[in-house]
Amino acid sequence: MSEFTHFDERGRAVMVDVADKDDTRRVAVASGRISMLPDTLTRILGGQAAKGDVLGIARIAAIQATKRTAELIPLCHPIALTKVAVEFSHDEAESSIACRVTAETVGKTGVEMEALTGVSVALLTIYDMCKAVDRGMTMSDIRLLEKQGGRSGHWRAPL
Amino acid sequence: MSEFTHFDERGRAVMVDVADKDDTRRVAVASGRISMLPDTLTRILGGQAAKGDVLGIARIAAIQATKRTAELIPLCHPIALTKVAVEFSHDEAESSIACRVTAETVGKTGVEMEALTGVSVALLTIYDMCKAVDRGMTMSDIRLLEKQGGRSGHWRAPL
Amino acid sequence: MSEFTHFDERGRAVMVDVADKDDTRRVAVASGRISMLPDTLTRILGGQAAKGDVLGIARIAAIQATKRTAELIPLCHPIALTKVAVEFSHDEAESSIACRVTAETVGKTGVEMEALTGVSVALLTIYDMCKAVDRGMTMSDIRLLEKQGGRSGHWRAPL
Amino acid sequence: MSEFTHFDERGRAVMVDVADKDDTRRVAVASGRISMLPDTLTRILGGQAAKGDVLGIARIAAIQATKRTAELIPLCHPIALTKVAVEFSHDEAESSIACRVTAETVGKTGVEMEALTGVSVALLTIYDMCKAVDRGMTMSDIRLLEKQGGRSGHWRAPL
Amino acid sequence: MSEFTHFDERGRAVMVDVADKDDTRRVAVASGRISMLPDTLTRILGGQAAKGDVLGIARIAAIQATKRTAELIPLCHPIALTKVAVEFSHDEAESSIACRVTAETVGKTGVEMEALTGVSVALLTIYDMCKAVDRGMTMSDIRLLEKQGGRSGHWRAPL
Amino acid sequence: MSEFTHFDERGRAVMVDVADKDDTRRVAVASGRISMLPDTLTRILGGQAAKGDVLGIARIAAIQATKRTAELIPLCHPIALTKVAVEFSHDEAESSIACRVTAETVGKTGVEMEALTGVSVALLTIYDMCKAVDRGMTMSDIRLLEKQGGRSGHWRAPL
């Protein structure tokens, strides 16, 4: 059974050696959502068309955060992203907004953490911009959907 | 009805003027959890006592992230935190670890975003360190539990 | 005649002592503009209403940059901004977009550099987003318009 | 006619996919200038020889800023620069100092933004160090002079 | 017997609560030195007068590093420095350069770490700039010389 | 005799051109130590087993600092580290803790500065966490032990 890779044989944290890994194209897709009052959702969706573009700002925050993942997550390798895309969708029944981030690189390590960090910061930014009207918003289901590339190949989250 | 505070009357994003707010003691508490395979939880809890201290590292990552909140969240004011504490607990029935961050300052704006950013980065760090054995871990229920100080006074999340 | 303040009597760079300065409200307004092909201006202005919001993104970049001024400008003091606002206007005759940034704090040093850094990064971001269609865009007239607060009082740029 | 590349077909900002671009040697040269009172220019030029080396400090600030371009400009790709050089010249008739930055990499995207960011921060640093004696200094003509490498080949600014 | 302050009663790392501490003027002075080949020292000292100003660049690096101390040292509080000064001296008999950094603030916590971080980065920068000719340079005696302000009052290192 | 490489022929600082260097595997090992009161050492070593893990936190700080070397050291090239490992040992007779950092990359420049920066920040973090009980701790013997890869080949510090 595989071991935690971020510790050596004596339990000391390491940034693991990836020098011998191939430079392959790696893709990761992550998602999450933020639940809110129906009125808050209405305001956010209204703002996109007219003014006060909450989701446009959250998208920029997410893209910028993906670039700083290695500064935030202690044992992450620094990586040169070659693409980041951020999509939002909403669910009126659930009164929530979902975020989906796709990150790509050509490199030696995967970009799961970059995609997950992008989702987290997108949701946090939505929270920040709406908190004056809805302090109880909750972020959930932040998880990896899919990853490609590298030794472990293609992985998809179970439905 | 209150408005989104991060936009001016024409819908343009602004870092809102807080110069006239009082310098009061402000506290925010946020929490969240990450669900995982039972075996992953066992490994993490075992590591604390012996070697491979996942939660110790996640705590440091959370504290450091709170200090960089204003860099990550576009319209956040920079703030000098006076205290940050990070606690973890676990639930074997649910196979999850919960994180709770308390942030404090003496200043003109609240520290909700600092507490929420700390929780998010703690959970992301746990994901990063365990992803080689459990790629399907999911982060949920990231939300504000309580805030004190400032014009809006004491607020607690409903049960 | 006054001397450069960022050097000591032997010409060595210092971050000058401001401990004895008063904590007063300080405001700085800076501006600049970027000239472009008429077609580029048309695209940018069209994007605001419909899709591809160049100026919305440049505004966020500017706000974020003001918060990092002390990291970029070696002898700047770190400062906790209490407000940042970014406005754009355009001049069809000149085929240019102007940017104006207002920065405020309550503190011991002025915020001229924060306002000027915000303007510079707003214009650079516009350049970045449009460079594929107009590599010759030029940024000009980046300067301080006005400052208030502190020992030197109110200053306005001559017309 | 080419489109803005930083938006997808629905107008959403993206960090565009460069994974399929070749790793070629890329060079960009940018320039700009700052105008000042004749007395300020005299002091700066005097300082170089004797003490208070304004231009030496501005050079370091520019080099450091080029390395942080992707943090400042939201949709820029992170890039590993292989060379940065910063030159200053002055024009006594115009009472101005000009700055010229050359940036190079071997990679998938150009380094125009790195060169332009370096010029902007060099000029801002000069402003900062001299503002106590000359608040009206103005930065102008910040633009790309030349770029080489990549699909678009060699480009020179028209005279 | 006093305890380590950066852990709570259960041994968990915390950024300790300083909200109730007074805002007093705090000063810290730290020093350290780097030993090198006599020829390396000669080159550095020669460069100051003529060209290749190693110490001028190390001074700027030190000042900038003091501003980022809280990002580097996990449990440090963010602090707004009000002054930073960096001095170098040399000892030809020992073939070494000494660095001394004075940091000041008006705040709730001391600035020892800022002064020590400045010294360390100054010495590392000297190493970087001279390593092509002298890889064996060694940094030593990095320590606090003096601190003032705060509850613990005035402290001086024993001779 | 070789020249300082970080200056051009006129003594101006440059980030030197490494575009033509080979992408080879490069390793650097650096070390240093911090001396303290015997009682402080006892506490640190006790904490590892039980609570208050000073060295675990210093290890994380060191790994994170290696990733930010190019931000701290002005003329360093940005580099994508492929491995970082941090070891501590102690000497009761000397009452000191030694730190040893190994950094690796596959790239065009060496990683000496990354290893040395990691050692420095590890020692600074130990100082920070113990300074309340031992303000006189001193950091010494920070130096490169070994480097491999690149044009200059294998180098070892003389004993």
Short mmCIF file of N, CA, C and O in Angstrom, two decimals, chain C residues 29 33 39-40 47-48 78 95 102 124 126 128 138 146:
data_model
loop_
_atom_site.label_atom_id
_atom_site.label_comp_id
_atom_site.label_asym_id
_atom_site.label_seq_id
_atom_site.Cartn_x
_atom_site.Cartn_y
_atom_site.Cartn_z
N VAL C 29 -3.70 61.14 -5.21
CA VAL C 29 -4.38 60.86 -6.48
C VAL C 29 -3.33 60.91 -7.58
O VAL C 29 -2.58 61.88 -7.68
N ARG C 33 -1.99 57.58 -18.77
CA ARG C 33 -2.84 57.13 -19.88
C ARG C 33 -2.06 56.22 -20.81
O ARG C 33 -0.83 56.21 -20.83
N ASP C 39 -8.88 51.23 -33.39
CA ASP C 39 -9.59 49.95 -33.36
C ASP C 39 -9.46 49.25 -32.01
O ASP C 39 -10.40 48.60 -31.54
N THR C 40 -8.30 49.37 -31.39
CA THR C 40 -8.11 48.76 -30.07
C THR C 40 -9.03 49.41 -29.05
O THR C 40 -9.66 48.73 -28.23
N GLY C 47 -16.08 45.82 -25.20
CA GLY C 47 -15.99 44.69 -24.27
C GLY C 47 -16.61 44.97 -22.92
O GLY C 47 -17.12 44.08 -22.25
N GLN C 48 -16.57 46.22 -22.54
CA GLN C 48 -17.11 46.55 -21.23
C GLN C 48 -18.59 46.22 -21.14
O GLN C 48 -19.05 45.71 -20.14
N PRO C 78 6.06 50.03 4.51
CA PRO C 78 4.80 49.28 4.42
C PRO C 78 3.68 50.11 5.04
O PRO C 78 3.90 50.80 6.04
N SER C 95 -7.41 58.71 -29.01
CA SER C 95 -7.39 57.24 -28.98
C SER C 95 -6.61 56.72 -27.78
O SER C 95 -5.63 55.99 -27.92
N THR C 102 -7.03 56.73 -6.66
CA THR C 102 -7.03 57.44 -5.38
C THR C 102 -6.71 56.44 -4.27
O THR C 102 -7.36 55.40 -4.16
N LEU C 124 -0.28 48.71 -17.50
CA LEU C 124 0.43 47.51 -17.95
C LEU C 124 -0.55 46.37 -18.22
O LEU C 124 -0.39 45.60 -19.17
N ILE C 126 -3.72 46.65 -19.14
CA ILE C 126 -4.39 46.93 -20.42
C ILE C 126 -3.47 46.54 -21.57
O ILE C 126 -3.88 45.89 -22.53
N ASP C 128 -1.12 44.31 -21.59
CA ASP C 128 -1.03 42.85 -21.67
C ASP C 128 -2.24 42.24 -22.39
O ASP C 128 -2.08 41.34 -23.22
N THR C 138 1.37 52.87 -26.01
CA THR C 138 2.37 53.63 -25.25
C THR C 138 1.73 54.25 -24.00
O THR C 138 0.66 54.82 -24.07
N GLU C 146 -2.38 65.02 -6.94
CA GLU C 146 -2.76 65.72 -5.72
C GLU C 146 -2.35 64.88 -4.51
O GLU C 146 -2.37 63.65 -4.58
#
